[in-house]
Amino acid sequence: MATINNTLTRLGIIDIADSIIADAVCGANQAHLILGPPGTAKTSIGQYIADSLTRIMGTEYTLVFLDMQTLDPADLAIPMPDPESKTFAYWFNEIFGFTPDKPVVLLIDEYSKPQNPASQNAVHQLFSKDKKTGCRRLLSMMLHPDSVIIGTGNLGTDGVGDMVKSHTRNKVTMHYVRNPYTDEWLPWAFEHNIHPIVQGWVKQTPLCFASYLDPDFASLPDDIKSMVYNPDPKNPARDQGCVTARSLEFASNVFHAYFNAQAMGLRYTEQMLLADLQGVIGNQAARSMLVFKNFAMELPSAKQIMAGNAPYPTSIAAHIICSLNACVWITGAGYGLPAPDSKLEVKNRIAGWFTYMMGGLAPDAQTMFVHSVKDAAEKAASKHEVTVMSKLWDLTVTTHEYQKWASLNSFKY
């Protein structure tokens, strides 16, 4: 007898979002349900989809957010009597911003674990189109025919009380999201001002994005298994924080607060820093990241680099941190330098950095710096945005030092 392969294909959240966008643009307009482990950006992807459809379709798509964990049927709408017709009509809650005359991206967050089953039943009808109009209906309101319906939730194996009924699975396109890969997360982190120490730690600890669903999870080192989300009742770190894309953003906020407090003379000790990190990413990851922080603080400062007397680190990880740090101080204040006061000052910093970089920094670290700035600029251009990083790239390519580096490294752009 042939063996049935029951392994589901899990995609990154951007791949899933782009497939939903393609579905909407091409007219199929299925309803979608995204399931995956905590902290994988299932909720925040709604705005990306709305913005993308607005740009592609030339019509404004508004994001409407429903939180099933707090939603009661009366929160959606209440029946109001009409004395003349002797019927009831639903009056909808204005806070949701429903616009029947305009398309919406309706994100039903935590669909699979509602506070009230009646709420789930009320929104379940959105997964089917009205047979007469071809539109989706919420109680008595017909949504615009181009509206996009997306539910989110955790996997049943995540141990947080999620359940999707069989008839629901048969009405939607099911998507299963995986944790991000390091090389997917780092460009996003760079673009979103994730602290360089957090970025460098992830670069050095790529298994921090491992999943208990991975086939080789059992063979991973115990310190890694204690960092990541693992619902196994035998997991000793089950009640702690864990490393996810979301909690790493929180860890970045902790580091920004810590260093800003140091600069302002506020009391924020390293013991307090450790406790805060433990609160968002758990004990094992927090201690590992703190060791990495102390190591990173021994790196040359931006002031030394610009003065031409900076030493070179001894490890590849430290070289990577230098590159990530440079993305911060070239365009703003930090690492011994104030914020630049002109484009000329930014170009001077770019030139000083490339001189230092080409003098002895590891090739991987050099390439990472250039690709990080270039990729961020290309992403901004694709969204027709102007960002700090797109401006940095425009200035970088005009410097003699960059052109020399690009020639020596056969870099095409």
Short mmCIF file of C-alpha atoms in Angstrom, two decimals:
data_model
loop_
_atom_site.label_atom_id
_atom_site.label_comp_id
_atom_site.label_asym_id
_atom_site.label_seq_id
_atom_site.Cartn_x
_atom_site.Cartn_y
_atom_site.Cartn_z
CA MET A 1 0.00 0.00 0.00
CA ALA A 2 1.30 3.45 -0.91
CA THR A 3 2.20 5.79 1.95
CA ILE A 4 0.15 8.99 2.13
CA ASN A 5 2.25 12.13 2.56
CA ASN A 6 0.44 14.22 5.17
CA THR A 7 3.12 16.92 5.43
CA LEU A 8 1.57 20.33 4.77
CA THR A 9 3.51 23.02 2.94
CA ARG A 10 4.16 25.94 5.28
CA LEU A 11 5.05 29.27 3.67
CA GLY A 12 6.50 32.51 4.95
CA ILE A 13 3.93 35.17 5.82
CA ILE A 14 4.88 37.40 2.85
CA ASP A 15 4.46 34.47 0.44
CA ILE A 16 1.00 33.86 1.87
CA ALA A 17 0.11 37.55 1.68
CA ASP A 18 1.28 37.78 -1.93
CA SER A 19 -0.80 34.72 -2.89
CA ILE A 20 -3.87 36.35 -1.29
CA ILE A 21 -3.15 39.57 -3.22
CA ALA A 22 -2.82 37.62 -6.49
CA ASP A 23 -6.09 35.82 -5.76
CA ALA A 24 -7.89 39.15 -5.24
CA VAL A 25 -6.34 40.89 -8.25
CA CYS A 26 -7.12 38.00 -10.60
CA GLY A 27 -10.76 37.91 -9.53
CA ALA A 28 -11.04 34.57 -7.75
CA ASN A 29 -11.46 36.33 -4.41
CA GLN A 30 -11.59 33.32 -2.15
CA ALA A 31 -11.95 33.65 1.60
CA HIS A 32 -8.73 32.81 3.45
CA LEU A 33 -7.74 31.38 6.82
CA ILE A 34 -4.12 31.75 7.98
CA LEU A 35 -3.01 29.38 10.72
CA GLY A 36 0.39 29.27 12.36
CA PRO A 37 2.43 29.56 15.55
CA PRO A 38 2.49 32.71 17.69
CA GLY A 39 4.48 35.76 16.64
CA THR A 40 4.60 35.14 12.88
CA ALA A 41 2.92 38.44 11.83
CA LYS A 42 -0.43 36.85 10.93
CA THR A 43 -2.31 39.84 12.31
CA SER A 44 -0.07 42.63 11.02
CA ILE A 45 -0.11 41.31 7.45
CA GLY A 46 -3.58 42.81 6.91
CA GLN A 47 -2.25 46.34 6.39
CA TYR A 48 0.37 45.06 3.92
CA ILE A 49 -2.38 43.40 1.87
CA ALA A 50 -4.63 46.48 1.99
CA ASP A 51 -1.78 48.80 0.96
CA SER A 52 -0.69 46.47 -1.85
CA LEU A 53 -4.20 46.13 -3.28
CA THR A 54 -4.70 49.90 -3.09
CA ARG A 55 -1.52 50.40 -5.12
CA ILE A 56 -2.20 47.64 -7.66
CA MET A 57 -5.93 48.17 -8.18
CA GLY A 58 -5.94 51.97 -7.98
CA THR A 59 -8.83 51.78 -5.51
CA GLU A 60 -8.55 52.39 -1.80
CA TYR A 61 -8.82 49.25 0.30
CA THR A 62 -9.51 49.92 3.97
CA LEU A 63 -8.38 47.48 6.65
CA VAL A 64 -11.20 46.44 8.98
CA PHE A 65 -10.13 44.53 12.08
CA LEU A 66 -12.32 42.18 14.12
CA ASP A 67 -10.90 40.55 17.26
CA MET A 68 -12.82 37.33 17.87
CA GLN A 69 -11.42 36.97 21.39
CA THR A 70 -13.26 40.08 22.56
CA LEU A 71 -16.15 40.20 20.08
CA ASP A 72 -19.74 39.74 21.16
CA PRO A 73 -22.52 39.68 18.51
CA ALA A 74 -23.88 42.95 19.91
CA ASP A 75 -20.49 44.55 19.25
CA LEU A 76 -21.02 44.07 15.52
CA ALA A 77 -24.54 45.38 15.17
CA ILE A 78 -27.80 45.66 17.04
CA PRO A 79 -31.31 45.18 15.62
CA MET A 80 -33.38 48.38 15.45
CA PRO A 81 -37.16 48.21 14.89
CA ASP A 82 -38.81 49.94 11.94
CA PRO A 83 -42.41 50.72 12.98
CA GLU A 84 -43.61 51.30 9.42
CA SER A 85 -42.42 48.00 7.94
CA LYS A 86 -42.73 46.17 11.26
CA THR A 87 -39.28 44.66 10.72
CA PHE A 88 -35.85 44.94 12.27
CA ALA A 89 -32.77 46.42 10.56
CA TYR A 90 -29.21 46.01 11.82
CA TRP A 91 -27.30 49.12 12.84
CA PHE A 92 -23.60 48.43 12.58
CA ASN A 93 -20.93 49.60 14.98
CA GLU A 94 -19.11 52.56 13.43
CA ILE A 95 -15.77 51.70 15.10
CA PHE A 96 -15.20 48.92 12.55
CA GLY A 97 -15.41 51.35 9.65
CA PHE A 98 -17.48 49.14 7.33
CA THR A 99 -17.87 50.80 3.92
CA PRO A 100 -20.35 48.91 1.69
CA ASP A 101 -19.52 51.21 -1.22
CA LYS A 102 -15.76 50.58 -1.00
CA PRO A 103 -13.72 47.37 -0.85
CA VAL A 104 -12.23 46.36 2.49
CA VAL A 105 -9.66 43.88 3.70
CA LEU A 106 -11.58 42.33 6.59
CA LEU A 107 -9.19 40.64 9.03
CA ILE A 108 -10.94 38.36 11.52
CA ASP A 109 -8.20 37.92 14.09
CA GLU A 110 -8.12 34.76 16.23
CA TYR A 111 -11.12 33.40 14.33
CA SER A 112 -10.40 29.92 15.67
CA LYS A 113 -10.75 30.87 19.35
CA PRO A 114 -13.80 33.11 19.80
CA GLN A 115 -14.98 34.36 23.16
CA ASN A 116 -18.56 33.69 22.10
CA PRO A 117 -19.47 30.94 19.58
CA ALA A 118 -22.38 33.13 18.44
CA SER A 119 -19.84 35.72 17.27
CA GLN A 120 -18.02 33.09 15.24
CA ASN A 121 -21.32 32.00 13.68
CA ALA A 122 -22.13 35.62 12.81
CA VAL A 123 -18.90 36.18 10.87
CA HIS A 124 -18.77 32.64 9.46
CA GLN A 125 -21.24 33.67 6.76
CA LEU A 126 -18.51 35.97 5.35
CA PHE A 127 -16.68 32.90 4.08
CA SER A 128 -19.46 32.29 1.52
CA LYS A 129 -20.70 34.60 -1.24
CA ASP A 130 -24.36 35.52 -1.50
CA LYS A 131 -25.83 33.49 -4.34
CA LYS A 132 -27.87 36.39 -5.72
CA THR A 133 -25.38 39.25 -5.55
CA GLY A 134 -22.02 37.46 -5.51
CA CYS A 135 -21.09 39.63 -2.54
CA ARG A 136 -20.17 38.60 0.97
CA ARG A 137 -22.66 39.42 3.68
CA LEU A 138 -22.28 40.30 7.34
CA LEU A 139 -25.74 39.99 8.90
CA SER A 140 -27.77 42.36 6.69
CA MET A 141 -24.82 44.29 5.21
CA MET A 142 -23.51 43.39 1.79
CA LEU A 143 -19.80 44.11 1.47
CA HIS A 144 -18.27 45.48 -1.70
CA PRO A 145 -17.74 42.57 -4.16
CA ASP A 146 -13.97 43.18 -4.25
CA SER A 147 -13.60 42.90 -0.48
CA VAL A 148 -11.07 40.40 0.85
CA ILE A 149 -11.88 38.18 3.84
CA ILE A 150 -9.03 36.80 5.97
CA GLY A 151 -9.27 34.84 9.20
CA THR A 152 -6.26 34.08 11.42
CA GLY A 153 -5.56 31.67 14.23
CA ASN A 154 -3.08 29.31 15.78
CA LEU A 155 -2.61 25.66 14.95
CA GLY A 156 -4.49 23.10 16.99
CA THR A 157 -1.13 21.67 18.05
CA ASP A 158 -0.03 25.04 19.47
CA GLY A 159 -1.94 24.27 22.64
CA VAL A 160 -3.79 27.58 22.95
CA GLY A 161 -7.34 26.39 22.39
CA ASP A 162 -7.79 26.81 18.64
CA MET A 163 -10.28 24.74 16.66
CA VAL A 164 -11.48 25.08 13.08
CA LYS A 165 -14.57 23.06 12.16
CA SER A 166 -14.52 20.84 9.09
CA HIS A 167 -17.24 22.75 7.25
CA THR A 168 -15.24 25.97 7.73
CA ARG A 169 -12.10 24.39 6.28
CA ASN A 170 -14.14 23.50 3.20
CA LYS A 171 -15.26 27.11 2.64
CA VAL A 172 -11.85 28.81 2.73
CA THR A 173 -8.35 28.60 1.32
CA MET A 174 -6.25 27.33 4.22
CA HIS A 175 -2.74 28.76 4.62
CA TYR A 176 -0.15 27.42 7.04
CA VAL A 177 2.55 29.90 8.01
CA ARG A 178 6.04 29.00 9.17
CA ASN A 179 8.54 30.95 11.20
CA PRO A 180 10.67 33.32 9.10
CA TYR A 181 14.11 32.38 7.86
CA THR A 182 16.98 34.51 9.10
CA ASP A 183 17.71 35.94 5.65
CA GLU A 184 14.04 36.96 5.35
CA TRP A 185 13.85 38.54 8.78
CA LEU A 186 17.10 40.54 8.69
CA PRO A 187 16.13 42.86 5.77
CA TRP A 188 12.80 43.52 7.49
CA ALA A 189 14.60 44.18 10.78
CA PHE A 190 16.99 46.59 9.09
CA GLU A 191 14.11 48.51 7.51
CA HIS A 192 12.16 48.69 10.78
CA ASN A 193 14.95 49.96 13.06
CA ILE A 194 15.37 46.73 14.99
CA HIS A 195 18.31 47.33 17.30
CA PRO A 196 21.66 46.20 15.79
CA ILE A 197 22.39 44.01 18.80
CA VAL A 198 19.18 42.05 18.20
CA GLN A 199 19.96 41.80 14.48
CA GLY A 200 23.52 40.65 15.18
CA TRP A 201 22.36 38.07 17.72
CA VAL A 202 19.87 36.61 15.22
CA LYS A 203 22.59 36.50 12.56
CA GLN A 204 24.78 34.55 14.99
CA THR A 205 21.89 32.38 16.27
CA PRO A 206 19.83 31.47 13.16
CA LEU A 207 18.28 28.45 14.90
CA CYS A 208 16.34 30.89 17.09
CA PHE A 209 13.65 30.64 14.39
CA ALA A 210 13.38 26.86 14.70
CA SER A 211 9.90 25.40 15.15
CA TYR A 212 8.63 22.48 17.18
CA LEU A 213 7.01 21.37 13.89
CA ASP A 214 10.39 20.97 12.16
CA PRO A 215 11.22 17.30 11.48
CA ASP A 216 14.64 17.66 13.14
CA PHE A 217 13.43 19.63 16.17
CA ALA A 218 14.10 16.79 18.62
CA SER A 219 17.76 16.68 17.60
CA LEU A 220 18.40 20.40 18.19
CA PRO A 221 20.53 21.51 21.16
CA ASP A 222 18.62 21.91 24.41
CA ASP A 223 19.47 25.62 24.66
CA ILE A 224 17.80 26.25 21.30
CA LYS A 225 14.75 24.15 22.18
CA SER A 226 14.33 26.18 25.36
CA MET A 227 14.39 29.47 23.40
CA VAL A 228 11.63 28.80 20.87
CA TYR A 229 7.89 28.29 21.21
CA ASN A 230 7.29 24.70 22.25
CA PRO A 231 3.87 23.67 23.64
CA ASP A 232 5.15 20.31 24.88
CA PRO A 233 3.97 19.97 28.53
CA LYS A 234 7.43 18.58 29.37
CA ASN A 235 9.14 21.75 28.13
CA PRO A 236 10.66 23.33 31.30
CA ALA A 237 10.55 26.80 29.69
CA ARG A 238 6.92 26.51 28.59
CA ASP A 239 5.70 29.25 30.95
CA GLN A 240 8.41 31.73 29.91
CA GLY A 241 8.71 34.09 27.03
CA CYS A 242 10.11 32.69 23.79
CA VAL A 243 11.83 33.88 20.63
CA THR A 244 9.46 34.81 17.82
CA ALA A 245 9.58 37.55 15.20
CA ARG A 246 7.21 39.50 17.43
CA SER A 247 9.13 39.07 20.69
CA LEU A 248 12.39 40.02 18.97
CA GLU A 249 10.79 43.35 18.09
CA PHE A 250 9.95 43.75 21.79
CA ALA A 251 13.57 42.90 22.67
CA SER A 252 14.67 45.63 20.27
CA ASN A 253 12.44 48.11 22.09
CA VAL A 254 14.09 47.07 25.37
CA PHE A 255 17.57 47.74 23.98
CA HIS A 256 16.57 51.11 22.51
CA ALA A 257 15.15 52.09 25.91
CA TYR A 258 18.26 50.85 27.72
CA PHE A 259 20.75 52.80 25.61
CA ASN A 260 18.58 55.92 25.49
CA ALA A 261 18.30 55.78 29.29
CA GLN A 262 22.09 55.51 29.56
CA ALA A 263 22.49 58.57 27.34
CA MET A 264 19.96 60.55 29.40
CA GLY A 265 21.49 59.59 32.74
CA LEU A 266 18.44 57.59 33.83
CA ARG A 267 18.82 54.59 36.10
CA TYR A 268 18.53 51.39 34.06
CA THR A 269 20.92 48.72 35.30
CA GLU A 270 22.09 45.64 33.44
CA GLN A 271 20.15 43.52 35.94
CA MET A 272 17.00 45.42 34.95
CA LEU A 273 17.89 44.93 31.29
CA LEU A 274 18.23 41.16 31.81
CA ALA A 275 14.88 40.99 33.62
CA ASP A 276 13.13 42.91 30.84
CA LEU A 277 14.65 40.70 28.15
CA GLN A 278 13.63 37.59 30.06
CA GLY A 279 10.12 38.99 30.11
CA VAL A 280 9.89 39.06 26.33
CA ILE A 281 12.18 36.29 24.99
CA GLY A 282 12.66 33.97 27.96
CA ASN A 283 15.62 33.20 30.20
CA GLN A 284 17.91 31.30 27.83
CA ALA A 285 17.64 33.73 24.92
CA ALA A 286 17.88 36.76 27.25
CA ARG A 287 21.13 35.59 28.82
CA SER A 288 22.57 34.70 25.42
CA MET A 289 21.62 38.11 24.02
CA LEU A 290 23.09 39.90 27.03
CA VAL A 291 26.42 38.12 26.55
CA PHE A 292 26.30 39.17 22.91
CA LYS A 293 25.54 42.77 23.95
CA ASN A 294 28.55 42.93 26.24
CA PHE A 295 30.70 41.52 23.49
CA ALA A 296 29.32 44.03 20.96
CA MET A 297 30.08 46.96 23.27
CA GLU A 298 33.79 46.21 22.84
CA LEU A 299 33.59 47.02 19.13
CA PRO A 300 35.18 50.18 17.70
CA SER A 301 33.04 53.29 17.92
CA ALA A 302 31.86 55.32 14.96
CA LYS A 303 34.06 58.15 16.18
CA GLN A 304 37.14 55.89 15.96
CA ILE A 305 36.15 54.70 12.50
CA MET A 306 35.75 58.24 11.19
CA ALA A 307 39.06 59.27 12.79
CA GLY A 308 40.81 56.44 10.93
CA ASN A 309 42.23 54.75 14.04
CA ALA A 310 39.64 52.03 14.70
CA PRO A 311 40.81 48.44 15.30
CA TYR A 312 39.24 45.47 13.56
CA PRO A 313 37.29 42.87 15.58
CA THR A 314 38.59 39.33 15.83
CA SER A 315 35.36 37.38 15.10
CA ILE A 316 33.08 37.29 12.07
CA ALA A 317 30.06 37.94 14.31
CA ALA A 318 31.68 41.18 15.50
CA HIS A 319 32.33 42.21 11.90
CA ILE A 320 28.62 41.73 11.17
CA ILE A 321 27.68 43.87 14.17
CA CYS A 322 30.00 46.62 12.91
CA SER A 323 28.12 46.66 9.59
CA LEU A 324 24.72 46.79 11.28
CA ASN A 325 25.89 49.56 13.58
CA ALA A 326 27.13 51.57 10.61
CA CYS A 327 23.61 51.62 9.16
CA VAL A 328 22.56 53.47 12.33
CA TRP A 329 25.29 56.06 12.86
CA ILE A 330 25.79 57.03 9.20
CA THR A 331 22.29 58.50 9.03
CA GLY A 332 21.67 59.39 12.67
CA ALA A 333 23.15 59.81 16.12
CA GLY A 334 24.90 56.98 17.93
CA TYR A 335 28.12 55.14 18.72
CA GLY A 336 29.99 58.34 19.57
CA LEU A 337 28.68 60.64 16.82
CA PRO A 338 25.84 63.21 16.77
CA ALA A 339 23.21 63.23 14.03
CA PRO A 340 24.60 64.51 10.70
CA ASP A 341 23.53 68.06 9.87
CA SER A 342 23.74 67.85 6.05
CA LYS A 343 23.89 65.50 3.06
CA LEU A 344 27.59 66.33 2.79
CA GLU A 345 28.14 65.03 6.33
CA VAL A 346 26.27 61.80 5.47
CA LYS A 347 28.46 61.36 2.38
CA ASN A 348 31.57 61.95 4.49
CA ARG A 349 30.43 59.24 6.87
CA ILE A 350 29.74 56.87 3.98
CA ALA A 351 33.25 57.52 2.64
CA GLY A 352 34.81 57.00 6.07
CA TRP A 353 32.89 53.78 6.58
CA PHE A 354 33.88 52.34 3.18
CA THR A 355 37.52 53.22 3.83
CA TYR A 356 37.38 51.34 7.13
CA MET A 357 35.31 48.51 5.64
CA MET A 358 37.70 47.87 2.74
CA GLY A 359 40.70 48.02 5.04
CA GLY A 360 40.03 44.72 6.79
CA LEU A 361 36.37 43.93 7.47
CA ALA A 362 35.23 40.42 6.54
CA PRO A 363 33.83 40.15 2.98
CA ASP A 364 30.50 38.81 4.30
CA ALA A 365 30.14 41.85 6.54
CA GLN A 366 30.95 44.20 3.67
CA THR A 367 28.39 42.56 1.39
CA MET A 368 25.80 42.54 4.14
CA PHE A 369 26.07 46.30 4.61
CA VAL A 370 25.70 47.05 0.89
CA HIS A 371 22.87 44.57 0.36
CA SER A 372 21.00 45.78 3.45
CA VAL A 373 20.97 49.38 2.24
CA LYS A 374 20.25 48.44 -1.38
CA ASP A 375 17.41 46.00 -0.53
CA ALA A 376 15.75 48.53 1.78
CA ALA A 377 15.90 51.16 -0.97
CA GLU A 378 14.42 48.79 -3.57
CA LYS A 379 11.60 47.84 -1.22
CA ALA A 380 10.82 51.52 -0.61
CA ALA A 381 10.85 52.17 -4.37
CA SER A 382 8.43 49.30 -5.00
CA LYS A 383 6.01 51.01 -2.60
CA HIS A 384 6.71 54.47 -4.08
CA GLU A 385 8.05 55.60 -0.71
CA VAL A 386 11.02 57.73 0.28
CA THR A 387 12.75 56.44 3.41
CA VAL A 388 15.97 57.12 5.29
CA MET A 389 17.48 54.01 3.71
CA SER A 390 16.45 54.91 0.17
CA LYS A 391 18.10 58.30 0.64
CA LEU A 392 21.19 56.56 2.06
CA TRP A 393 21.46 54.33 -1.01
CA ASP A 394 21.11 57.30 -3.38
CA LEU A 395 23.98 59.04 -1.59
CA THR A 396 26.07 55.87 -1.28
CA VAL A 397 26.24 55.12 -5.00
CA THR A 398 27.55 58.63 -5.74
CA THR A 399 30.63 58.31 -3.51
CA HIS A 400 34.04 57.49 -4.95
CA GLU A 401 34.70 54.98 -2.17
CA TYR A 402 31.56 52.98 -2.96
CA GLN A 403 32.33 52.95 -6.68
CA LYS A 404 35.80 51.65 -5.88
CA TRP A 405 34.32 48.91 -3.67
CA ALA A 406 31.75 47.96 -6.32
CA SER A 407 34.48 47.71 -8.96
CA LEU A 408 36.72 45.55 -6.76
CA ASN A 409 33.79 43.26 -5.84
CA SER A 410 32.17 43.13 -9.28
CA PHE A 411 28.97 44.42 -7.68
CA LYS A 412 26.18 45.20 -10.15
CA TYR A 413 23.28 47.48 -9.37
#
